[in-house]
Short mmCIF file of C-alpha atoms in Angstrom, two decimals:
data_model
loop_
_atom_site.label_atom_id
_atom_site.label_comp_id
_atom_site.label_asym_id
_atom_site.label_seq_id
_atom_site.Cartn_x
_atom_site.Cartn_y
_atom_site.Cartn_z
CA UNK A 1011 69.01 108.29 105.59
CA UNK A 1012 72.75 107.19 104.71
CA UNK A 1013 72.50 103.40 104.21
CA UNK A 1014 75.27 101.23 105.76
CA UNK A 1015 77.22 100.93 102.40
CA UNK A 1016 77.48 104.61 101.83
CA UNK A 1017 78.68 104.86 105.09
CA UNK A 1018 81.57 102.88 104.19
CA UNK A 1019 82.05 105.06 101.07
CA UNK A 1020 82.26 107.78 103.19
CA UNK A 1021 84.80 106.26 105.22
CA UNK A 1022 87.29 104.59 102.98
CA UNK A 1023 87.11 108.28 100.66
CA UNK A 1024 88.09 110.05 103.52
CA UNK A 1025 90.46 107.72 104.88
CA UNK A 1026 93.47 109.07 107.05
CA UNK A 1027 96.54 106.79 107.49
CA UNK A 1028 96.18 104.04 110.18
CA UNK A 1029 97.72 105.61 113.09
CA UNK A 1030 100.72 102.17 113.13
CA UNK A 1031 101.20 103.03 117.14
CA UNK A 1032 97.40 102.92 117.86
CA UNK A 1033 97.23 99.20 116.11
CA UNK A 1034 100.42 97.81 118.12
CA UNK A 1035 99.01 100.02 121.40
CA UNK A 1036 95.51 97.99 120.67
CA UNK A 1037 97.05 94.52 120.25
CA UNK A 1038 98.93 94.69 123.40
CA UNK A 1039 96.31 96.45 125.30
CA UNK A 1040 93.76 93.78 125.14
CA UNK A 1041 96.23 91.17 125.85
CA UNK A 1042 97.51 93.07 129.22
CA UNK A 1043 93.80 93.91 130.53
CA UNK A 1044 93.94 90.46 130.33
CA UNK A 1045 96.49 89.51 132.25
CA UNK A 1046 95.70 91.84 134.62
CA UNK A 1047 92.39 90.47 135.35
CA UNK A 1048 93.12 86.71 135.06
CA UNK A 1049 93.88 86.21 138.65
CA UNK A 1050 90.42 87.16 140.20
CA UNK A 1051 88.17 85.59 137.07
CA UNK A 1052 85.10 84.10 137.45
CA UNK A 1053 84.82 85.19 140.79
CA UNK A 1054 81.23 86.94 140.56
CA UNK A 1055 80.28 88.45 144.30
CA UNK A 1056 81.64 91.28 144.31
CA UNK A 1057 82.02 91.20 147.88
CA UNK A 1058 84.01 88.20 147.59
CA UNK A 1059 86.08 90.26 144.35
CA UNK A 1060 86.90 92.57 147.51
CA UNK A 1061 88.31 89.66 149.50
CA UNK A 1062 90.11 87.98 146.94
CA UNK A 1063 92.05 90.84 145.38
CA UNK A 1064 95.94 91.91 145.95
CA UNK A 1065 94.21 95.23 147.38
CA UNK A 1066 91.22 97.33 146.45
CA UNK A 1067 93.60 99.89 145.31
CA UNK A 1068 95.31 97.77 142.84
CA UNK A 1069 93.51 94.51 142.18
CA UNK A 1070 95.20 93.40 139.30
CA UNK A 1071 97.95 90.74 138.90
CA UNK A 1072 97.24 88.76 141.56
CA UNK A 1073 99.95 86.27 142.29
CA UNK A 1074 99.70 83.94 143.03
CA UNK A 1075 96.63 84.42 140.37
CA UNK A 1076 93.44 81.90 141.87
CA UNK A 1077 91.13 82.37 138.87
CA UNK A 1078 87.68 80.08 139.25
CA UNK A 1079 86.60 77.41 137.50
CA UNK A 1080 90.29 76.63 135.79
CA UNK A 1081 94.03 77.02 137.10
CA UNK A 1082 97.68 76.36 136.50
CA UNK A 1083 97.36 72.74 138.45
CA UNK A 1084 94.97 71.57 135.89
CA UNK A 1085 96.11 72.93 133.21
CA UNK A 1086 100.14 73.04 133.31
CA UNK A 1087 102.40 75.87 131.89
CA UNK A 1088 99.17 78.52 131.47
CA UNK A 1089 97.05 80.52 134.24
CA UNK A 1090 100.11 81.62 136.33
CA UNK A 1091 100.73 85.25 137.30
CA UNK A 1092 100.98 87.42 134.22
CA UNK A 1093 99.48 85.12 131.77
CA UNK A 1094 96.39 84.89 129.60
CA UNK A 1095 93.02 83.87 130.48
CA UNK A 1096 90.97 81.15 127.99
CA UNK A 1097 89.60 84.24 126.29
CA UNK A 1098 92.90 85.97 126.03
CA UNK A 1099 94.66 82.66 124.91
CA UNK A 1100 91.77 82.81 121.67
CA UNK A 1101 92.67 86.68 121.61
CA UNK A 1102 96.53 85.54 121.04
CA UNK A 1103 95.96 83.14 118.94
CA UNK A 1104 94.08 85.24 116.27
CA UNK A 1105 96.51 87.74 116.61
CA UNK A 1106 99.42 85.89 115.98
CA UNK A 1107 97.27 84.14 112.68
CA UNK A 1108 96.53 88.49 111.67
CA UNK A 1109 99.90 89.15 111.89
CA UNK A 1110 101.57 85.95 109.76
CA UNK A 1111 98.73 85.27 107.03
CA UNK A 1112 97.96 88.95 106.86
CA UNK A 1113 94.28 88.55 105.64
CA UNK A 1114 91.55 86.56 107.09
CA UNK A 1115 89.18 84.09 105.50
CA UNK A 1116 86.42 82.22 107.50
CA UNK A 1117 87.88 78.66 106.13
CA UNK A 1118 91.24 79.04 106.15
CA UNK A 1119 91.04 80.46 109.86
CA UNK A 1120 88.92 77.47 110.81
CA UNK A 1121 91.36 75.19 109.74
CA UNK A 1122 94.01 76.48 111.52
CA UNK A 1123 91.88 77.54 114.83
CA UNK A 1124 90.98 73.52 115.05
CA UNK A 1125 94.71 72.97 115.01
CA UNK A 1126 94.89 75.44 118.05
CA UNK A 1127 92.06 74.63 119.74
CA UNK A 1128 93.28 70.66 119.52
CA UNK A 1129 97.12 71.65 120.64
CA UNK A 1130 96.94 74.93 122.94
CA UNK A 1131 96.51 72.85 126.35
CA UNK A 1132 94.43 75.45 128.09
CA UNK A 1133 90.91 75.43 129.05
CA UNK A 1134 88.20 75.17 125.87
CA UNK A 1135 85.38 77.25 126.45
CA UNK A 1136 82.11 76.09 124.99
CA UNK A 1137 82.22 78.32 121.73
CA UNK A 1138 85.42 76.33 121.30
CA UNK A 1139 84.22 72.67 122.45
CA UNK A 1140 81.27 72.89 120.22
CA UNK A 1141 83.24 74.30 116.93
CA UNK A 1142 85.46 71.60 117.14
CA UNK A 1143 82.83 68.71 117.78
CA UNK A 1144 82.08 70.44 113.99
CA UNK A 1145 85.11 70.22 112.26
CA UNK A 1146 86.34 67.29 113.78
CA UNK A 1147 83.02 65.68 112.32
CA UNK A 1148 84.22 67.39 108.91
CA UNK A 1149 81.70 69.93 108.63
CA UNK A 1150 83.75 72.67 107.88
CA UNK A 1151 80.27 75.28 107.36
CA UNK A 1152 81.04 78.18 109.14
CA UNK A 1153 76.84 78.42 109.73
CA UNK A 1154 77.11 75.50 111.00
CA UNK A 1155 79.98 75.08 113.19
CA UNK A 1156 79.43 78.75 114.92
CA UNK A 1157 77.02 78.55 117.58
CA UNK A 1158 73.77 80.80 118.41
CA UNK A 1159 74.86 81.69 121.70
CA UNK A 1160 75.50 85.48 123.15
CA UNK A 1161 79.20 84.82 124.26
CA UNK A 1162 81.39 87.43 124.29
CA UNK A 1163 83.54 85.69 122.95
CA UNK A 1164 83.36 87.89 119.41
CA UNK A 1165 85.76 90.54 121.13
CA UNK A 1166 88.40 87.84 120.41
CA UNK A 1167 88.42 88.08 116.36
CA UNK A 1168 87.22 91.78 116.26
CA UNK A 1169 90.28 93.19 117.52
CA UNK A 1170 92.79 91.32 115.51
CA UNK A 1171 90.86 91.74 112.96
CA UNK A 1172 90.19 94.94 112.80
CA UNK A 1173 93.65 95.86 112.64
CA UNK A 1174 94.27 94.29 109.35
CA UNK A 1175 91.05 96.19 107.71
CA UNK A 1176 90.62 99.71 109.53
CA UNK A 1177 89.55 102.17 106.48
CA UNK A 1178 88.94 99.35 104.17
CA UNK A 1179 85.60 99.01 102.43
CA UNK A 1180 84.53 95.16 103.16
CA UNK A 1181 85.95 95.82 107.09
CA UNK A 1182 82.18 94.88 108.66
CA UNK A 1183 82.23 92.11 106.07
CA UNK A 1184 85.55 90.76 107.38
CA UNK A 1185 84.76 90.85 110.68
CA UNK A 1186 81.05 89.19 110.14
CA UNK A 1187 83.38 86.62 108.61
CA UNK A 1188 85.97 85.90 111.27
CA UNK A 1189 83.12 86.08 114.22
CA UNK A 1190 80.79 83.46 112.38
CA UNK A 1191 83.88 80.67 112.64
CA UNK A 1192 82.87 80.07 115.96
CA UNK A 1193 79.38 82.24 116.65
CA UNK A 1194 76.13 82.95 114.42
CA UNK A 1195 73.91 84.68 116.03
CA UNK A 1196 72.75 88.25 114.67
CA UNK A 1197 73.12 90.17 117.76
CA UNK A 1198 76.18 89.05 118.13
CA UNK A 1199 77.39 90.12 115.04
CA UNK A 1200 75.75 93.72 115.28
CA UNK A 1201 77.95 93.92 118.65
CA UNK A 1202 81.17 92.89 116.74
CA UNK A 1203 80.28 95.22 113.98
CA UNK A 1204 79.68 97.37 116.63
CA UNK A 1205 83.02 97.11 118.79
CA UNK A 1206 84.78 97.36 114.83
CA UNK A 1207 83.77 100.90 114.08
CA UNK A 1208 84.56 101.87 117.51
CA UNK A 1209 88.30 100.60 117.40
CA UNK A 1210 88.39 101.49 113.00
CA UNK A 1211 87.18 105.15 114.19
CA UNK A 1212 90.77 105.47 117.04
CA UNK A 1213 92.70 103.43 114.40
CA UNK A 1214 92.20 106.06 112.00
CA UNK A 1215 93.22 109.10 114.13
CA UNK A 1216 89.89 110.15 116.03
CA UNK A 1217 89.72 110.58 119.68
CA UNK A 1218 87.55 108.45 122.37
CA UNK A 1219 84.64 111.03 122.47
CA UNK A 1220 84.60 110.86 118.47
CA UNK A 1221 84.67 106.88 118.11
CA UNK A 1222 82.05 106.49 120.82
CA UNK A 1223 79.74 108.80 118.93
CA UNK A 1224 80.34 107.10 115.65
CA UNK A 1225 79.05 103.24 117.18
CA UNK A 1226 75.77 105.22 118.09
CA UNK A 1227 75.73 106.46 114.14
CA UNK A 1228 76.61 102.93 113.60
CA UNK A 1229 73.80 101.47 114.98
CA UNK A 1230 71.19 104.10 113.75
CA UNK A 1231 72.51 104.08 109.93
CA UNK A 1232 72.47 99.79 110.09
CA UNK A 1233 68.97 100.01 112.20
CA UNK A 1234 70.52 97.91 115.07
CA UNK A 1235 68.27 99.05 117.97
CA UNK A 1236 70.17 96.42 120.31
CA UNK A 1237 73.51 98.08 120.09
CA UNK A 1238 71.57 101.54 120.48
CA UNK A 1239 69.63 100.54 123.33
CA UNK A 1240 73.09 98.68 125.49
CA UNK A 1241 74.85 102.63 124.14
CA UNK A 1242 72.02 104.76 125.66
CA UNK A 1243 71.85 102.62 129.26
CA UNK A 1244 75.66 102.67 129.15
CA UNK A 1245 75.76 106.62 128.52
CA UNK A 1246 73.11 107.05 130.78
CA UNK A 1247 74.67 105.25 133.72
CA UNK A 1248 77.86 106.68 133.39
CA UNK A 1249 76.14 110.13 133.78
CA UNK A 1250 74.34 109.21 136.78
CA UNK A 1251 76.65 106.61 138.45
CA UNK A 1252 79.81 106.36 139.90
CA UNK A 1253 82.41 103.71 138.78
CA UNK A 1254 81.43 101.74 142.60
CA UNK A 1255 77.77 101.96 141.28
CA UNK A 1256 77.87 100.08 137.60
CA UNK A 1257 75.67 97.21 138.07
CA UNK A 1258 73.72 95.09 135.35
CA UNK A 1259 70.64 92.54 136.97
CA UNK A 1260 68.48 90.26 135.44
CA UNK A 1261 69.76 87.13 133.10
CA UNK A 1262 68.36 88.80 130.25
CA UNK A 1263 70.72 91.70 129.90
CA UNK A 1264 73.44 89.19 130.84
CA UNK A 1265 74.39 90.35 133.88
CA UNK A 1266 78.04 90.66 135.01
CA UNK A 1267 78.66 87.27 132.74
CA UNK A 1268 79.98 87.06 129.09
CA UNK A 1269 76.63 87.34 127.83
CA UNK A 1270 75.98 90.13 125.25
CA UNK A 1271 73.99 93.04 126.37
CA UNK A 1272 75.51 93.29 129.98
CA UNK A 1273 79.08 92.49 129.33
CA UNK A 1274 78.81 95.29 126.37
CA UNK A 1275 77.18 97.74 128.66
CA UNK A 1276 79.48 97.40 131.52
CA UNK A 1277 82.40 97.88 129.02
CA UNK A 1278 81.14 100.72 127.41
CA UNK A 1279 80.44 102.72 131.04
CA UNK A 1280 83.58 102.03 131.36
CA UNK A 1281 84.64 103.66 128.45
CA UNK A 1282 81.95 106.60 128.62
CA UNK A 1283 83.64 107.34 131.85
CA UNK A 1284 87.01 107.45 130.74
CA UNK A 1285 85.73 109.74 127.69
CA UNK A 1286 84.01 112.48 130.21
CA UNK A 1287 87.50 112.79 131.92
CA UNK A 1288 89.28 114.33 128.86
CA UNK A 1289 89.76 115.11 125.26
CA UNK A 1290 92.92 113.24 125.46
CA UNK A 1291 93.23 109.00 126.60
CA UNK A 1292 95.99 108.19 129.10
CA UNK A 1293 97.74 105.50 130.73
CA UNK A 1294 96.53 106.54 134.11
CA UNK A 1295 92.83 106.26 132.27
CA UNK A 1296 93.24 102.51 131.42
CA UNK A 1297 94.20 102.01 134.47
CA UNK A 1298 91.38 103.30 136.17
CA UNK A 1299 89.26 101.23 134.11
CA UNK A 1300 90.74 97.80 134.23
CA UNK A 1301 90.56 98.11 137.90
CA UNK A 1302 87.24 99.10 138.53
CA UNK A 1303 86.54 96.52 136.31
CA UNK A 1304 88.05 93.88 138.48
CA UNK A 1305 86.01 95.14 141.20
CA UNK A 1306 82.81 95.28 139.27
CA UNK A 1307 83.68 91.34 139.52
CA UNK A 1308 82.32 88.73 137.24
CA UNK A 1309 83.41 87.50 133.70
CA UNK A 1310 86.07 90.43 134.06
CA UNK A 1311 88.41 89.52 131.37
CA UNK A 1312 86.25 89.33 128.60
CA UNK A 1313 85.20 93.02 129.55
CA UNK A 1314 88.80 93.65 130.00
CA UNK A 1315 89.90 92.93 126.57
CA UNK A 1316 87.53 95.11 125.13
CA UNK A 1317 88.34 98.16 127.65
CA UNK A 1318 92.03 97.50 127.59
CA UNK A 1319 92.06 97.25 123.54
CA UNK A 1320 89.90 100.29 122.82
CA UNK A 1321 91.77 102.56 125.98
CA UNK A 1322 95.22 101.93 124.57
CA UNK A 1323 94.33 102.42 120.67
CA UNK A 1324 92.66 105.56 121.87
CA UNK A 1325 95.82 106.65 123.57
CA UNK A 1326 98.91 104.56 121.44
CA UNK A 1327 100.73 103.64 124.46
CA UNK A 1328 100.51 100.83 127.33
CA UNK A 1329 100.93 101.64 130.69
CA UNK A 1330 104.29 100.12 131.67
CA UNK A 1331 103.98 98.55 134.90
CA UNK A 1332 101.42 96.61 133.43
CA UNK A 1333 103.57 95.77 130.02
CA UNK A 1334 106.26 94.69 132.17
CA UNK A 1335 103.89 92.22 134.61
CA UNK A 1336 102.34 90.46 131.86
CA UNK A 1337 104.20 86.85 130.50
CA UNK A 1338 107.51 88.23 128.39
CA UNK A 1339 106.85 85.42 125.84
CA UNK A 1340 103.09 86.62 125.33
CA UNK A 1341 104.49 90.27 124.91
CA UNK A 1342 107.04 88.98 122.30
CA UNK A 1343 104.59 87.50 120.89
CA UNK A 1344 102.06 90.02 119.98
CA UNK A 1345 104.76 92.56 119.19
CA UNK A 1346 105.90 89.93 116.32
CA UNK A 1347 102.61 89.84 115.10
CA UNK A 1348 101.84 93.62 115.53
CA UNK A 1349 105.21 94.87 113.07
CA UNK A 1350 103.43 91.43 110.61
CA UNK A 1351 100.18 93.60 110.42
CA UNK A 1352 101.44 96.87 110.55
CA UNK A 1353 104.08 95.80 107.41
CA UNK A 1354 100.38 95.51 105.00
CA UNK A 1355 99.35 98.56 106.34
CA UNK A 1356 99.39 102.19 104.61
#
């Protein structure tokens, strides 16, 4: 059996150019599934998603956007139509560090994620409170300041990430780095690892159907039967269910929360579905997605990021409306730090 190293081999020998729209596509797709969603978070009856939604036809970018648990009262100048959610504020804010410092090390990014976490004036989640209780004690271990939780909260560093190392040998290693600043635990590493060769496999040219197929060979070659067992209920859903139908019980697969193996599953029958449609990713595909993701209710924007991301790599391209809706500052943003990645690239 090919061992996970050899695998690598394989990859970085036969490595095709990174494909520069895909990477700026990716960056900007997470960020605007975010955005998109942020209005309805946390809201987790879906019945009460139906209510609470702009339409079921086109629940995203609800404005004014009445997101649970946090809003723009409480926490002034973020949370109002068209801006980022507490994950996609940590999404940002790793992108923007990708695209200056153009490498990532697990210290130097702690250093300068405690400055952001301190200074960003949006909600902390608990990854976030926790890490800097760490570093603020001046323990500045990354085992020690990440947390052994099952957060989602990984999709935020893989994607940035990612972009910087797509092809490269030590890309896993990277992002097992960046992920263990603020989490530890194994599964969720194999996820992150996971979610990597997904986005690595569109960076590098291959279609949806193709990069899907290579995080099952992902998980067999590095004997990760948790990211093979969330693939196969995903895959096997999406064949039998509708995109009304996707539904994930019991606390220990996470459920509809950010907890890894639900959240993972949901996004990836998602992204099965959009794969059975055609060869070729579109805008009117993301779109699809991010919507019935809204409806599926829930921690939607964690899910979102991940869909959003891996939609518009496969595809290089945004869907305009929902470009032009999210916060022009965030979009300037991430296209400054998209041309500071893509400049290393190639």
């Amino acid at each position: 059996m090919t061992t996970m190293y050899e695998s690598r081999q394989s990859i970085v020998k036969n490595k095709t150019k990174v494909h520069e729209d895909r990477v700026r596509a990716m960056l900007l797709g997470g960020i605007c599934a975010d955005a998109a969603s942020m209005g309805t978070h946390w809201i987790y009856d879906k019945e009460e998603m139906k209510k609470a939604v702009p339409s079921i036809e086109a629940p995203e970018f609800k404005d004014p956007a009445t997101p649970s648990y946090y809003s723009s009262d409480e926490f002034p100048g973020h949370y109002e139509a068209g801006m980022l959610s507490p994950w996609g504020e940590q999404l940002l804010f790793v992108t923007e560090y990708c695209g200056e410092h153009q490498c990532v090390t697990a210290g130097h990014l702690s250093v300068r994620m405690k400055k952001w976490a301190e200074t960003f004036g949006g909600r902390q989640d608990h990854n976030t409170k926790d890490f800097l209780k760490c570093m603020i004690a001046g323990d500045r271990s990354v085992e020690l300041c990440g947390a052994d939780n099952l957060d989602a909260n990984f999709y935020m560093k893989v994607i940035p990430v990612v972009s910087l190392y797509a092809g490269e040998l030590d890309m896993l290693d990277r992002v097992k780095e960046a992920i263990m600043v603020t989490q530890t635990n194994a599964k969720v590493i194999h996820f992150g690892q996971a979610l990597a060769t997904l986005l690595e496999t569109l960076l590098l040219g291959s279609n949806l159907k193709t990069a899907l197929e290579k995080v099952v060979e992902f998980a067999i070659t590095g004997g990760h039967d948790d990211v093979m067992d969330a693939c196969l209920r995903a895959l096997g859903d999406a064949k039998s269910k509708s995109l009304d139908d996707v539904e994930i019980e019991g606390e220990s697969m996470g459920g509809r929360a950010c907890s890894i193996p639900g959240n993972f599953i949901i996004s990836m029958f998602l992204l099965y579905k959009a794969s059975a449609d055609a060869d070729v990713t579109t805008d009117a595909q993301y779109i699809q997605a991010i919507r019935a993701n809204i409806l599926c209710a829930g921690d939607t924007t964690s899910r979102a990021i991940m869909i959003g991301a891996v939609l518009a790599a496969a595809s290089g391209s945004i869907p305009a409306d929902f470009k032009e809706k999210t916060n022009s500052e965030i979009i300037e943003k991430v296209e400054k730090a998209a041309t500071g990645v893509i400049s290393v690239l190639n």
